[in-house]
Short mmCIF file of C-alpha atoms and ligand atoms in Angstrom, two decimals:
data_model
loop_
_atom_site.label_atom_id
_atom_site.label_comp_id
_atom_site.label_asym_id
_atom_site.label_seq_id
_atom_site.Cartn_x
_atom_site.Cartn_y
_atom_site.Cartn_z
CA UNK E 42 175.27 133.60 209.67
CA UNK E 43 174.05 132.03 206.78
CA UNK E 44 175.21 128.21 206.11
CA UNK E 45 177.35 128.13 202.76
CA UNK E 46 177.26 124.97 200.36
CA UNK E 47 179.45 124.05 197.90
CA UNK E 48 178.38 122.15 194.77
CA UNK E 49 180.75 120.52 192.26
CA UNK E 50 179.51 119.30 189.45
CA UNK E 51 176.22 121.62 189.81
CA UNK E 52 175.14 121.49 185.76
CA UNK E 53 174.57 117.45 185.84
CA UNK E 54 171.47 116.00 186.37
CA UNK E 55 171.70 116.07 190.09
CA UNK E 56 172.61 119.36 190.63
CA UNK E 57 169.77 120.54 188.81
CA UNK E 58 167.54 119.35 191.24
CA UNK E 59 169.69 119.65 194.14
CA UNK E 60 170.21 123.78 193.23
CA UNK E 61 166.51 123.76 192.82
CA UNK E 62 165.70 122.07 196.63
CA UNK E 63 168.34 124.09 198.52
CA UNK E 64 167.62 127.60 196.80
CA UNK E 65 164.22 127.21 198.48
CA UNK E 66 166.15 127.12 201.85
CA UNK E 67 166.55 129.95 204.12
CA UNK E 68 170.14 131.38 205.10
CA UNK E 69 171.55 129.12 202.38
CA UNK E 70 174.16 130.05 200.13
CA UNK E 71 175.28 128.17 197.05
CA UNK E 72 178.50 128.24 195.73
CA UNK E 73 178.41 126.10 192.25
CA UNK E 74 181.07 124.71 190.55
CA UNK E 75 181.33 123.04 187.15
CA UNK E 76 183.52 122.83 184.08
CA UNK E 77 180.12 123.92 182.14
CA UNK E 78 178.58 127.44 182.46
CA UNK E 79 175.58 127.02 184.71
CA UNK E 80 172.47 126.91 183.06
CA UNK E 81 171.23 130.57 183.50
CA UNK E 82 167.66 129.77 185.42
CA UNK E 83 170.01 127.83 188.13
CA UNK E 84 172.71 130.49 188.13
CA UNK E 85 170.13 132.77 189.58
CA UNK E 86 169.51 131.22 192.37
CA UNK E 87 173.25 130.85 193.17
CA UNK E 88 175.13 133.39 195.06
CA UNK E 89 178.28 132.75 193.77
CA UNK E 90 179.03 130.67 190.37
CA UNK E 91 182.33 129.27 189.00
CA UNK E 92 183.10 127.55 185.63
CA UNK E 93 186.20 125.83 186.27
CA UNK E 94 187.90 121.90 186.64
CA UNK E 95 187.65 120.54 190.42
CA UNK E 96 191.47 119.10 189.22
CA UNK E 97 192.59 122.85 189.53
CA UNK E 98 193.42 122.97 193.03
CA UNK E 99 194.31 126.63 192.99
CA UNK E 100 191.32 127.24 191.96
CA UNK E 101 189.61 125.30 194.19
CA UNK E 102 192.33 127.40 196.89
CA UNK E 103 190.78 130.19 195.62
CA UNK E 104 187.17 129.41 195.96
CA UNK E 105 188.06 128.13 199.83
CA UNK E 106 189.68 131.58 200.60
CA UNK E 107 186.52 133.51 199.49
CA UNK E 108 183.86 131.80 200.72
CA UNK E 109 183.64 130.13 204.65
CA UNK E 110 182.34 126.87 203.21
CA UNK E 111 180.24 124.64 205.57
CA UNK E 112 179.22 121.80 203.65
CA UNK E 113 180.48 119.82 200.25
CA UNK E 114 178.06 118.26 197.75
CA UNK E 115 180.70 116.76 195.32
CA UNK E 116 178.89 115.45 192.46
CA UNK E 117 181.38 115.98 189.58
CA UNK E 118 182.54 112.95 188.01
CA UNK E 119 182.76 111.31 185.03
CA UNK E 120 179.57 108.13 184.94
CA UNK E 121 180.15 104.92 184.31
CA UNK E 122 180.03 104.42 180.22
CA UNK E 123 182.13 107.51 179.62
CA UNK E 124 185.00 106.27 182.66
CA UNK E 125 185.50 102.78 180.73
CA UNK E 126 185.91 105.24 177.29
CA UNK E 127 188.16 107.33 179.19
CA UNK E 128 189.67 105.16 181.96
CA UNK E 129 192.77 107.47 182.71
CA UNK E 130 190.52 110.49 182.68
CA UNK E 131 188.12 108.76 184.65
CA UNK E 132 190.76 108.05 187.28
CA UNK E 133 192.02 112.06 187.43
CA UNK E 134 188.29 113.54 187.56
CA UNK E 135 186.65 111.04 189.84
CA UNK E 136 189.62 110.22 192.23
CA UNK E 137 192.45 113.17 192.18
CA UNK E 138 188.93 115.39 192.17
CA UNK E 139 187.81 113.69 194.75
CA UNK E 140 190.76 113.91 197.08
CA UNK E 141 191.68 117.57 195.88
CA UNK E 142 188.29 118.34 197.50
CA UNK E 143 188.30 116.36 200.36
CA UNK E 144 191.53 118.23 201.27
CA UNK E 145 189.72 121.73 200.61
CA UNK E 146 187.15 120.70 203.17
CA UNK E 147 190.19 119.32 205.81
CA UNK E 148 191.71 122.31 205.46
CA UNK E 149 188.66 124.47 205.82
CA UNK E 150 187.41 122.73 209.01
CA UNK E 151 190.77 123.50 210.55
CA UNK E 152 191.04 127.13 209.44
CA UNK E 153 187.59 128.06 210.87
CA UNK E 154 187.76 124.41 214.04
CA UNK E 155 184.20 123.03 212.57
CA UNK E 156 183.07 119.95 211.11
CA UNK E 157 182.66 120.29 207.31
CA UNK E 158 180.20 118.06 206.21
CA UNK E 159 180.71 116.14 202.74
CA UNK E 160 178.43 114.43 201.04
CA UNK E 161 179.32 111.62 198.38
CA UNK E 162 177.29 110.21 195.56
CA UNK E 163 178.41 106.85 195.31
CA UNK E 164 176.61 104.53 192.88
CA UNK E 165 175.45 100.40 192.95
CA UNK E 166 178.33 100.57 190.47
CA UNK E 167 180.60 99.88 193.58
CA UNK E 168 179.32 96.33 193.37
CA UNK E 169 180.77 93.16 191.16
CA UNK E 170 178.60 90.14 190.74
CA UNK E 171 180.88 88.19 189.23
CA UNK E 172 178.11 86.30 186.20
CA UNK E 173 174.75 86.59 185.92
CA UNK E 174 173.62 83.74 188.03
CA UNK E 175 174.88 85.33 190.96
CA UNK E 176 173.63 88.24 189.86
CA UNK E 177 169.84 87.04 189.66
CA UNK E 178 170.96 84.92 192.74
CA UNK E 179 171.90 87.97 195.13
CA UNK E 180 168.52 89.01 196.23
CA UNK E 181 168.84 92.56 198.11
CA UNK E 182 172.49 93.48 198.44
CA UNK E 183 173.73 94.51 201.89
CA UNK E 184 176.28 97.94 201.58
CA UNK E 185 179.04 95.12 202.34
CA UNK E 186 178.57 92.30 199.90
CA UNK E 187 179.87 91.72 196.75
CA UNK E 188 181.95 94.85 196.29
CA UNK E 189 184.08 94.18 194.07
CA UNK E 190 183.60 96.64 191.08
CA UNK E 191 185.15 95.53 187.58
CA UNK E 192 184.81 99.17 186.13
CA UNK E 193 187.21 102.11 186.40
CA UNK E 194 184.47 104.14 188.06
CA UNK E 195 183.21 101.74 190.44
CA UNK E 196 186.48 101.33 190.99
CA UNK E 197 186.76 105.03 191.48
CA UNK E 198 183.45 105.47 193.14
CA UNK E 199 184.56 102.46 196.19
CA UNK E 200 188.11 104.14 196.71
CA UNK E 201 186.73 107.64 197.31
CA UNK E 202 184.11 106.21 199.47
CA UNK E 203 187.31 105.05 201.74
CA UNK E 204 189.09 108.29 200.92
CA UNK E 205 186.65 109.75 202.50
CA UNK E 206 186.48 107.17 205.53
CA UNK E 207 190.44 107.85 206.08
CA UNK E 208 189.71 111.69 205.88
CA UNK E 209 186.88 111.30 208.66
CA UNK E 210 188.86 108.77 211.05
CA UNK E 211 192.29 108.11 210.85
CA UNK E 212 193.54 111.24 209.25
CA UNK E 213 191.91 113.20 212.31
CA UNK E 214 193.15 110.99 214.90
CA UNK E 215 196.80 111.23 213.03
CA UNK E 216 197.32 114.94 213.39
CA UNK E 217 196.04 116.57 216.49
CA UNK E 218 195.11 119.75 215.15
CA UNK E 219 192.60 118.34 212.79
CA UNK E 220 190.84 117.14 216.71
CA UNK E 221 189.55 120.84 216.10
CA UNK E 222 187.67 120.20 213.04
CA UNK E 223 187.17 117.41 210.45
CA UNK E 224 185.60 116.36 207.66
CA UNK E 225 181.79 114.89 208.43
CA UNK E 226 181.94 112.42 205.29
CA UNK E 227 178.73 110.92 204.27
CA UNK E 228 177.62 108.97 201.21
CA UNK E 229 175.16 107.83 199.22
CA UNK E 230 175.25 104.66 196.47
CA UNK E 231 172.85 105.85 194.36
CA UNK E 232 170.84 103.67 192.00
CA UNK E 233 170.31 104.25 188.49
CA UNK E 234 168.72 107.91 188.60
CA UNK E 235 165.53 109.35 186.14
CA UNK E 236 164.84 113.26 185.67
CA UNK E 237 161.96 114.40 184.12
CA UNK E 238 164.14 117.65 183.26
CA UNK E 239 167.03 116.49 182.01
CA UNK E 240 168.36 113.37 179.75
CA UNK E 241 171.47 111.65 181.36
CA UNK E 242 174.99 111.05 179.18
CA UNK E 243 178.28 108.79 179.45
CA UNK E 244 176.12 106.67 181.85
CA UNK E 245 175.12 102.85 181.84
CA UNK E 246 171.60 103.02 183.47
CA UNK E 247 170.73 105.83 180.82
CA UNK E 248 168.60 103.58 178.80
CA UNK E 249 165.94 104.12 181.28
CA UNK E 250 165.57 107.58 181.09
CA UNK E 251 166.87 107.47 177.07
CA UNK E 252 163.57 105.52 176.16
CA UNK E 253 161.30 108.05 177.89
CA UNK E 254 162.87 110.86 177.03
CA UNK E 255 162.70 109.65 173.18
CA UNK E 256 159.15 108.27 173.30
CA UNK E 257 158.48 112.09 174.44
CA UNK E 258 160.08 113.39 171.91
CA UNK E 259 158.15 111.01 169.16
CA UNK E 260 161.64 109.68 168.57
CA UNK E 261 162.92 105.85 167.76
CA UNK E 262 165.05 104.60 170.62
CA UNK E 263 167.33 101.49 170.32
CA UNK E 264 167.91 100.30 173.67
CA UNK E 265 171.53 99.17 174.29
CA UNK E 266 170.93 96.60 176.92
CA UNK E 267 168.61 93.38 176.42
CA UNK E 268 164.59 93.01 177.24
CA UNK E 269 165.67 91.04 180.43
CA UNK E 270 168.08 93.39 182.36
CA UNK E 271 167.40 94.29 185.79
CA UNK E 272 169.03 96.87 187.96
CA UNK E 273 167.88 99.44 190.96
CA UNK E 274 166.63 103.00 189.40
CA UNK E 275 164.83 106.21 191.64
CA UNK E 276 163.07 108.82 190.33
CA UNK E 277 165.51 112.46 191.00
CA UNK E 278 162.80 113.99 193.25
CA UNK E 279 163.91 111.13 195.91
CA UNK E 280 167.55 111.10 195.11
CA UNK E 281 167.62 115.14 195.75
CA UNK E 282 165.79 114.59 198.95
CA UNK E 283 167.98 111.60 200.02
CA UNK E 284 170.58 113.71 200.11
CA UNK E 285 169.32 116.80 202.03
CA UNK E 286 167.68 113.98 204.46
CA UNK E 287 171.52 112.51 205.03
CA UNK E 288 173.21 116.00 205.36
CA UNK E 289 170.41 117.08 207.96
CA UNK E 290 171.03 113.94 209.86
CA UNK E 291 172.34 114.00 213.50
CA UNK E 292 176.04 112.39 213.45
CA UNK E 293 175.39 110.48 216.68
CA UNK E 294 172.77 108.33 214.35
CA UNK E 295 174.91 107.49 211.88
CA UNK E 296 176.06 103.35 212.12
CA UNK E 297 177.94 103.74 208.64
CA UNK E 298 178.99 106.13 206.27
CA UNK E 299 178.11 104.74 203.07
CA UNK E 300 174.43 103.77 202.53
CA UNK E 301 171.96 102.21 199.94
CA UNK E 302 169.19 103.37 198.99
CA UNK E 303 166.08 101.49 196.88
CA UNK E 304 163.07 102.65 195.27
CA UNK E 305 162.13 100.24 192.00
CA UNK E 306 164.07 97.48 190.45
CA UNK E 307 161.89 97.56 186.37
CA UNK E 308 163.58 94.94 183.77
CA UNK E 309 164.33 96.85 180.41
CA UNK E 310 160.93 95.26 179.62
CA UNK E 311 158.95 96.13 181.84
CA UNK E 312 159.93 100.32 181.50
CA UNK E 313 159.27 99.62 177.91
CA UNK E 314 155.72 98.74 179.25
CA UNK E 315 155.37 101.18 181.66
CA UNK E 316 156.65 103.71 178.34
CA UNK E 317 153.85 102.59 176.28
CA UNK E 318 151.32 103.07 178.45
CA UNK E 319 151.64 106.65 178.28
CA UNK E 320 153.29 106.80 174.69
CA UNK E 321 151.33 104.06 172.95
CA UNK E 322 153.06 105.03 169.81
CA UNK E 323 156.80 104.67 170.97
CA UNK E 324 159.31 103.07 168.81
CA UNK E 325 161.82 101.00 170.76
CA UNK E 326 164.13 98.37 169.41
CA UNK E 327 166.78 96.67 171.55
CA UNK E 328 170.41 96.96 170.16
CA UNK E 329 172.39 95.45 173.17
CA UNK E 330 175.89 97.25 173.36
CA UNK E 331 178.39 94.11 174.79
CA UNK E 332 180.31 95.82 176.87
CA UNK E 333 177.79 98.25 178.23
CA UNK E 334 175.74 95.17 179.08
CA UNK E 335 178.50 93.49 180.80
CA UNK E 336 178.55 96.80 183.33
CA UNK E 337 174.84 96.10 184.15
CA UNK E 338 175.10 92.89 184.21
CA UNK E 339 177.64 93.12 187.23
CA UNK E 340 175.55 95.56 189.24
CA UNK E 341 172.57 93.91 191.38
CA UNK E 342 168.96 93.59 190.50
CA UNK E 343 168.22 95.43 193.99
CA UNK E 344 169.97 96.77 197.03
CA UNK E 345 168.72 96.71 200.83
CA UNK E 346 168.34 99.97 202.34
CA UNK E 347 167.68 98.84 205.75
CA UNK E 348 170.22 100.87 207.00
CA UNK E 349 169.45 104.01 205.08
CA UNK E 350 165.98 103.49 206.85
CA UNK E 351 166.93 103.01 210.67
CA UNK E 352 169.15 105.38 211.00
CA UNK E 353 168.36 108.81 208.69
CA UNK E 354 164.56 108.11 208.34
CA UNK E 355 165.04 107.39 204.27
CA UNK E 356 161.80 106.05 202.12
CA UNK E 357 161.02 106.42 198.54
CA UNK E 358 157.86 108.34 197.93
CA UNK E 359 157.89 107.20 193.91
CA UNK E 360 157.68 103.38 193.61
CA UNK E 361 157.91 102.52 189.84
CA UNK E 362 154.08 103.39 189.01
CA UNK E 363 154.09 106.66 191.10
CA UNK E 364 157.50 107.92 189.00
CA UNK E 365 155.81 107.55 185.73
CA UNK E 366 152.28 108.86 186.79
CA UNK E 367 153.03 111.62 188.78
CA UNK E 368 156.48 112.65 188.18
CA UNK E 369 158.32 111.87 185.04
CA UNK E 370 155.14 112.35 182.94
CA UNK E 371 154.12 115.30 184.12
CA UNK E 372 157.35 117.04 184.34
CA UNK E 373 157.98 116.29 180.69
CA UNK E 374 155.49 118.70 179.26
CA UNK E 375 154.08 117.15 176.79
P1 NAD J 277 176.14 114.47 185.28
O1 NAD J 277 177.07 113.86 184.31
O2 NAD J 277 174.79 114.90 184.83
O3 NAD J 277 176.82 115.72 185.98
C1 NAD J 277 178.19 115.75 186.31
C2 NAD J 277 178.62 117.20 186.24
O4 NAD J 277 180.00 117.24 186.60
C3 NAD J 277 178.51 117.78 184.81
O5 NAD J 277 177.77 118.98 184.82
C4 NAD J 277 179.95 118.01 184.40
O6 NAD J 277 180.13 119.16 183.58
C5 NAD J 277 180.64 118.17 185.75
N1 NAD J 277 182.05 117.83 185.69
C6 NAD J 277 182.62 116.75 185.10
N2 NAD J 277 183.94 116.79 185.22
C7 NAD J 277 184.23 117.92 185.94
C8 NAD J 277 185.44 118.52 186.37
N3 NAD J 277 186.62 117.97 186.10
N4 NAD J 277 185.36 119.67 187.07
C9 NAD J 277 184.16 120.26 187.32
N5 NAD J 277 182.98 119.73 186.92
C10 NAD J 277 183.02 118.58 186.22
O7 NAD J 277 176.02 113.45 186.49
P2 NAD J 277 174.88 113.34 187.59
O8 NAD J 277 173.93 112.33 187.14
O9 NAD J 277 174.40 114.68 188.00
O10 NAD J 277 175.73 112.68 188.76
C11 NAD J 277 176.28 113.44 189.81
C12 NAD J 277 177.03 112.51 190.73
O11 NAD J 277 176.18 111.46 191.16
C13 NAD J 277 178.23 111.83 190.07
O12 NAD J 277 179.26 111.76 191.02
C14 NAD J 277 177.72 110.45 189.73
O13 NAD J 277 178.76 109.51 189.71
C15 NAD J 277 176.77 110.21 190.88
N6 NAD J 277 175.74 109.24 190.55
C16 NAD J 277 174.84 109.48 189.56
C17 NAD J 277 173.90 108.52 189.24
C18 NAD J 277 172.89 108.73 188.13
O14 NAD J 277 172.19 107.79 187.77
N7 NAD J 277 172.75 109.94 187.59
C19 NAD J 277 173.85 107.33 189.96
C20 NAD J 277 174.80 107.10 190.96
C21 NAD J 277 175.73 108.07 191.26
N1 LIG J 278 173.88 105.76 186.87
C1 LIG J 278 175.30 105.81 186.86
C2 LIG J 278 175.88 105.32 185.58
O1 LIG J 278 175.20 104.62 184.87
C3 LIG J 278 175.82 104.91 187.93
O2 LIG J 278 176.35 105.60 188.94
O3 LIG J 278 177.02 105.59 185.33
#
């Protein structure tokens, strides 16, 4: 019997690659969801697409109903620039979405008495550091300091991660049925993320992948955050495969549910550098927005990923010089 994955949000940046890695998969079928039509190259290698808004819960009835779904990759959300634009919005896509499909996957591990594994991309958004002393003062955050998030969606991001703790534990131990099945919930705070493919929007670490993506282009990039800023980015290739690597992972060596992961921590400066070096002729200016720099400037220079390590087997195979060399550049064809 094949093994049938649902993807919301499956358009974004991460679904691209993540449609990409599990199309290659045998006896896997993707079911894609987004409010966007899927791009038409990833729609082929889809067996079932829907355009549609995860807050429609008879649609997401619907979807349950037709397809015997086994595992959750809920990626739709709104990021982190876009959620303090849209705050109420924010709120109704990121944490009614979020339970609407936590309860699709409840209700489909009872129907068919399985686990239904869910997996959550959380971000370093979920952390506050409360001024930028203790910010450059932190070191490596551990998955339980300093979370206390002064945006709407890290706000969002930390309550869904203990939605999804309540669905796994308490809700299953409330209702004896649900001993039959539950929902496997998993998660992931992902840092800032670059793609070679596609250029990221409505988020706060975008001026990484912005300035690449415009020194490619031959285009002038003002960069809204200042020269000095410092927070933890990954290249997609190792986000994608963080994610399969935590799905695949045996629940009995699971300590946590919610886990960092680290690859490079570059200032604003230093990707500027690392820009140059392959784009001698980019134009960057810095333009620092004041509230987008206040978001970054309450996330952490860098996050420990012990955990991540010991018990699902996680490492980065693109450190910062590997990501430009022999990923980003590369993939951009030019
Ligand atoms: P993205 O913005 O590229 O993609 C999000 C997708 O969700 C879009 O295709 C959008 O159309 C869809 N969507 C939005 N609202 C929807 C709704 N109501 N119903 C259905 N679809 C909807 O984002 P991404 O970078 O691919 O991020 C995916 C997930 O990973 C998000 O949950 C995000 O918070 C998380 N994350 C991303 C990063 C990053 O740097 N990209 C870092 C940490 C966490
Ligand atoms: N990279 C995301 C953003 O900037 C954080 O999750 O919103």
């Amino acid at each position: 019997m094949p093994k049938t994955i649902l993807i919301t949000g499956a358009n974004g940046e991460i679904g691209h690659g993540l449609v990409e890695a599990l199309s290659g998969k045998p006896d896997t079928r993707i079911v894609a969801l987004d409010l966007r039509p899927l791009d038409d190259h990833l729609a082929a290698k889809c067996h079932a697409t829907v355009v549609g808004d995860i807050g429609d819960r008879d649609l997401l009835g619907r979807i349950a109903s037709e397809h015997e779904i086994d595992t959750v990759f809920h990626l739709a959300a709104l990021l982190s620039t876009r959620s303090e634009r849209q705050p109420l919005l924010a709120h109704r896509v990121n944490v009614d979405g979020t339970l609407n499909l936590l309860e699709l996957a409840i209700a489909e591990a009872r129907s068919e008495g399985k686990d239904v594994r869910f997996l959550y991309p959380s971000s370093i958004a979920v952390y506050g550091l409360p001024y930028l002393d203790a910010k450059r003062n932190a070191g490596k955050v551990c998955e339980d300091d300093h979370t206390r998030p002064t945006t709407m969606y890290g706000i969002n991001k930390l309550y869904c991660e203990r939605l999804g703790d309540y669905y796994a534990d308490h809700y299953r131990q409330l209702d004896q049925e649900a001993t039959k099945g539950g929902v496997d919930f998993r998660c992931i705070r992902f840092p800032g993320l670059i793609s070679a493919v596609t250029v990221p929007s409505g988020g706060t670490s975008d001026y990484g992948a912005e300035m690449l993506h415009a020194a490619a282009k031959g285009e002038s990039y003002a960069c809204f955050v200042r020269p000095d800023t410092r927070i933890p980015f990954m290249a997609m290739p190792d986000a994608v495969r963080a994610l399969l690597m935590l799905e695949a992972a045996p629940k009995e060596a699971l300590t946590r549910r919610a886990y960092n992961i680290a690859a490079f921590s570059p200032s604003a400066e230093e990707i500027l550098a690392m820009t140059l070096r392959f784009f001698p002729n980019a134009k960057v200016s810095y333009d620092p927005h004041l509230k987008r720099q206040g978001i970054v400037d309450t996330w952490p220079e860098d996050v420990d990923d012990t955990a991540a390590r010991a018990d699902w087997g996680f490492h980065h195979e693109f450190d910062f010089e590997r990501a430009f060399a022999d990923y980003l550049i590369p993939g951009l064809g030019v």
